[in-house]
């Protein structure tokens, strides 16, 4: 395991050949944030393969693996640490992002979200679901498989502080929620 392993969001990718990769948001210390990538053997043993650290991954909350090396990650704030985070949360400022990492470089693919939180892909990876905690909204994006760009196709106001999102085998969404954001 990486030193100072403090896991947060996770995503499991299963390749066509059955090989499994687990990606985990990690908050190891201070304002440092990483994505840890593990190989998961047939007998369920995790082997740490690599650590991804990038200036665009500033406050990761959740990760959605799309290959053994590539992923989308939500930043729930626009900067590490507490400076400015409280005011951004109080005023539901649309300042957070979704970042795509291709295995080597990262880029912002969605911005101006009010506390991007959970992220998941549809079973066929044609759609990406992002929960926006402070806007109390689920955003649905079409994913371009070649460029990995995300195009908004729908949004659903859920009237509650939406947290993590998972996709069931039948395609239904399971979404954690905080009905009273003040108690969060």
CSV table of C-alpha atoms in Angstrom, one decimal:
chain,number,residue,atom,x,y,z
A,1,UNK,CA,0.0,0.0,0.0
A,2,UNK,CA,1.1,3.6,-0.5
A,3,UNK,CA,2.4,5.2,2.6
A,4,UNK,CA,-0.3,7.3,4.3
A,5,UNK,CA,-3.2,5.6,2.5
A,6,UNK,CA,-6.4,7.5,3.2
A,7,UNK,CA,-8.9,6.3,0.6
A,8,UNK,CA,-12.0,8.2,-0.5
A,9,UNK,CA,-13.8,7.6,-3.8
A,10,UNK,CA,-13.1,4.3,-5.7
A,11,UNK,CA,-13.8,2.7,-9.1
A,12,UNK,CA,-13.3,-0.8,-10.4
A,13,UNK,CA,-12.5,-1.3,-14.1
A,14,UNK,CA,-12.8,-4.8,-15.7
A,15,UNK,CA,-11.1,-5.3,-19.1
A,16,UNK,CA,-12.6,-7.5,-21.8
A,17,UNK,CA,-10.0,-10.2,-20.8
A,18,UNK,CA,-11.2,-10.1,-17.1
A,19,UNK,CA,-8.2,-8.2,-15.8
A,20,UNK,CA,-9.3,-5.8,-13.0
A,21,UNK,CA,-8.0,-2.4,-12.0
A,22,UNK,CA,-9.0,-0.6,-8.9
A,23,UNK,CA,-8.6,3.2,-8.7
A,24,UNK,CA,-8.8,5.0,-5.4
A,25,UNK,CA,-8.8,8.7,-4.5
A,26,UNK,CA,-6.2,9.2,-1.7
A,27,UNK,CA,-5.6,12.1,0.6
A,28,UNK,CA,-2.2,11.2,2.0
A,29,UNK,CA,-1.2,14.4,3.8
A,30,UNK,CA,-1.9,18.1,4.0
A,31,UNK,CA,-2.9,19.6,0.6
A,32,UNK,CA,-1.6,16.6,-1.4
A,33,UNK,CA,-4.1,14.4,-3.3
A,34,UNK,CA,-3.4,11.4,-5.5
A,35,UNK,CA,-5.2,8.7,-7.4
A,36,UNK,CA,-3.8,5.3,-6.5
A,37,UNK,CA,-4.0,2.5,-9.2
A,38,UNK,CA,-4.0,-1.1,-8.1
A,39,UNK,CA,-4.1,-4.4,-10.1
A,40,UNK,CA,-6.6,-6.8,-8.6
A,41,UNK,CA,-5.6,-10.5,-9.1
A,42,UNK,CA,-8.0,-13.4,-9.8
A,43,UNK,CA,-7.6,-14.3,-6.1
A,44,UNK,CA,-8.5,-10.7,-5.0
A,45,UNK,CA,-5.1,-9.6,-4.0
A,46,UNK,CA,-4.4,-5.9,-4.6
A,47,UNK,CA,-1.0,-4.9,-6.0
A,48,UNK,CA,-0.2,-1.2,-6.1
A,49,UNK,CA,0.9,-0.3,-9.7
A,50,UNK,CA,1.2,3.5,-9.6
A,51,UNK,CA,0.4,6.9,-8.1
A,52,UNK,CA,-1.1,9.7,-10.2
A,53,UNK,CA,-0.5,13.2,-9.0
A,54,UNK,CA,-1.4,16.2,-11.2
A,55,UNK,CA,-1.8,20.0,-10.6
A,56,UNK,CA,-5.4,19.7,-12.0
A,57,UNK,CA,-6.3,17.1,-9.4
A,58,UNK,CA,-6.7,19.7,-6.6
A,59,UNK,CA,-9.5,18.3,-4.3
A,60,UNK,CA,-10.6,14.9,-5.7
A,61,UNK,CA,-13.8,13.4,-4.4
A,62,UNK,CA,-14.5,10.5,-6.7
A,63,UNK,CA,-13.0,8.6,-9.6
A,64,UNK,CA,-14.4,6.7,-12.6
A,65,UNK,CA,-12.0,4.3,-14.3
A,66,UNK,CA,-12.4,3.9,-18.1
A,67,UNK,CA,-9.3,1.8,-18.8
A,68,UNK,CA,-6.4,0.3,-16.7
A,69,UNK,CA,-4.7,3.8,-16.9
A,70,UNK,CA,-7.4,6.4,-17.8
A,71,UNK,CA,-10.1,7.9,-15.6
A,72,UNK,CA,-12.3,10.9,-14.8
A,73,UNK,CA,-12.1,12.5,-11.4
A,74,UNK,CA,-14.3,15.1,-9.7
A,75,UNK,CA,-12.7,18.0,-7.8
A,76,UNK,CA,-15.2,19.1,-5.1
A,77,UNK,CA,-13.4,22.4,-4.6
A,78,UNK,CA,-11.2,24.6,-6.8
A,79,UNK,CA,-8.2,24.7,-4.5
A,80,UNK,CA,-6.7,22.5,-1.9
A,81,UNK,CA,-6.9,23.3,1.8
A,82,UNK,CA,-9.5,25.4,3.6
A,83,UNK,CA,-8.8,28.8,2.1
A,84,UNK,CA,-11.9,29.9,0.2
A,85,UNK,CA,-13.6,26.5,0.6
A,86,UNK,CA,-16.1,27.6,3.2
A,87,UNK,CA,-17.3,30.6,1.3
A,88,UNK,CA,-17.5,28.6,-1.9
A,89,UNK,CA,-19.7,26.1,-0.1
A,90,UNK,CA,-21.9,28.6,1.6
A,91,UNK,CA,-22.7,30.4,-1.7
A,92,UNK,CA,-22.8,27.2,-3.8
A,93,UNK,CA,-20.3,28.8,-6.2
A,94,UNK,CA,-20.0,26.9,-9.5
A,95,UNK,CA,-16.2,26.6,-9.4
A,96,UNK,CA,-15.5,22.9,-9.4
A,97,UNK,CA,-14.5,20.6,-12.2
A,98,UNK,CA,-14.3,17.1,-13.8
A,99,UNK,CA,-10.8,16.2,-14.9
A,100,UNK,CA,-9.9,13.5,-17.4
A,101,UNK,CA,-6.5,11.7,-17.1
A,102,UNK,CA,-5.4,9.7,-20.1
A,103,UNK,CA,-2.6,7.8,-18.3
A,104,UNK,CA,-0.1,10.5,-19.0
A,105,UNK,CA,-1.7,13.9,-18.9
A,106,UNK,CA,-4.8,15.6,-17.5
A,107,UNK,CA,-7.2,18.2,-18.7
A,108,UNK,CA,-10.4,19.7,-17.5
A,109,UNK,CA,-13.4,18.4,-19.4
A,110,UNK,CA,-16.3,20.0,-17.3
A,111,UNK,CA,-16.1,23.1,-15.3
A,112,UNK,CA,-18.5,25.5,-13.4
A,113,UNK,CA,-20.1,22.9,-11.2
A,114,UNK,CA,-21.3,23.6,-7.7
A,115,UNK,CA,-19.3,21.0,-5.8
A,116,UNK,CA,-18.8,18.1,-8.2
A,117,UNK,CA,-19.0,15.0,-6.1
A,118,UNK,CA,-19.8,11.5,-7.3
A,119,UNK,CA,-18.9,10.2,-10.8
A,120,UNK,CA,-19.7,7.0,-12.6
A,121,UNK,CA,-20.1,5.7,-16.2
A,122,UNK,CA,-22.8,3.7,-17.8
A,123,UNK,CA,-22.1,0.0,-18.4
A,124,UNK,CA,-21.2,0.8,-22.1
A,125,UNK,CA,-19.2,3.9,-21.0
A,126,UNK,CA,-21.2,6.1,-23.4
A,127,UNK,CA,-22.5,8.2,-20.6
A,128,UNK,CA,-20.9,9.8,-17.6
A,129,UNK,CA,-23.0,10.7,-14.5
A,130,UNK,CA,-21.8,13.5,-12.2
A,131,UNK,CA,-23.5,14.5,-9.0
A,132,UNK,CA,-23.4,18.2,-8.1
A,133,UNK,CA,-23.9,18.4,-4.3
A,134,UNK,CA,-24.7,22.0,-3.8
A,135,UNK,CA,-26.9,22.4,-6.9
A,136,UNK,CA,-28.7,19.2,-5.8
A,137,UNK,CA,-28.5,18.0,-9.4
A,138,UNK,CA,-27.5,14.9,-11.3
A,139,UNK,CA,-25.7,15.8,-14.6
A,140,UNK,CA,-25.6,13.4,-17.5
A,141,UNK,CA,-23.0,13.7,-20.2
A,142,UNK,CA,-22.5,11.9,-23.5
A,143,UNK,CA,-18.9,10.6,-23.6
A,144,UNK,CA,-17.0,10.7,-26.9
A,145,UNK,CA,-15.0,7.4,-26.8
A,146,UNK,CA,-12.2,8.9,-29.1
A,147,UNK,CA,-11.6,12.2,-27.5
A,148,UNK,CA,-13.0,11.5,-24.0
A,149,UNK,CA,-14.8,14.9,-24.2
A,150,UNK,CA,-18.1,15.1,-22.3
A,151,UNK,CA,-21.2,16.8,-23.8
A,152,UNK,CA,-24.1,17.6,-21.5
A,153,UNK,CA,-27.3,15.8,-22.5
A,154,UNK,CA,-29.5,16.1,-19.4
A,155,UNK,CA,-29.7,17.2,-15.8
A,156,UNK,CA,-32.1,16.2,-13.1
A,157,UNK,CA,-32.8,18.3,-10.1
A,158,UNK,CA,-33.2,15.9,-7.2
A,159,UNK,CA,-33.9,18.4,-4.4
A,160,UNK,CA,-31.3,16.9,-2.0
A,161,UNK,CA,-27.6,17.1,-1.6
A,162,UNK,CA,-26.5,14.4,-4.0
A,163,UNK,CA,-23.3,12.5,-3.1
A,164,UNK,CA,-21.8,9.4,-4.7
A,165,UNK,CA,-23.4,7.7,-7.6
A,166,UNK,CA,-23.1,4.0,-8.7
A,167,UNK,CA,-24.6,2.2,-11.7
A,168,UNK,CA,-26.3,-1.1,-11.0
A,169,UNK,CA,-26.0,-4.0,-13.5
A,170,UNK,CA,-29.5,-3.2,-14.8
A,171,UNK,CA,-28.4,0.4,-15.5
A,172,UNK,CA,-30.3,2.0,-12.6
A,173,UNK,CA,-28.5,4.7,-10.6
A,174,UNK,CA,-27.9,4.4,-6.9
A,175,UNK,CA,-27.2,7.9,-5.4
A,176,UNK,CA,-26.2,8.8,-1.9
A,177,UNK,CA,-27.9,11.9,-0.6
A,178,UNK,CA,-27.8,14.5,2.2
A,179,UNK,CA,-31.4,15.8,2.6
A,180,UNK,CA,-30.3,18.5,5.0
A,181,UNK,CA,-27.1,20.0,3.7
A,182,UNK,CA,-26.6,22.1,6.8
A,183,UNK,CA,-26.0,18.9,8.8
A,184,UNK,CA,-23.4,17.7,6.3
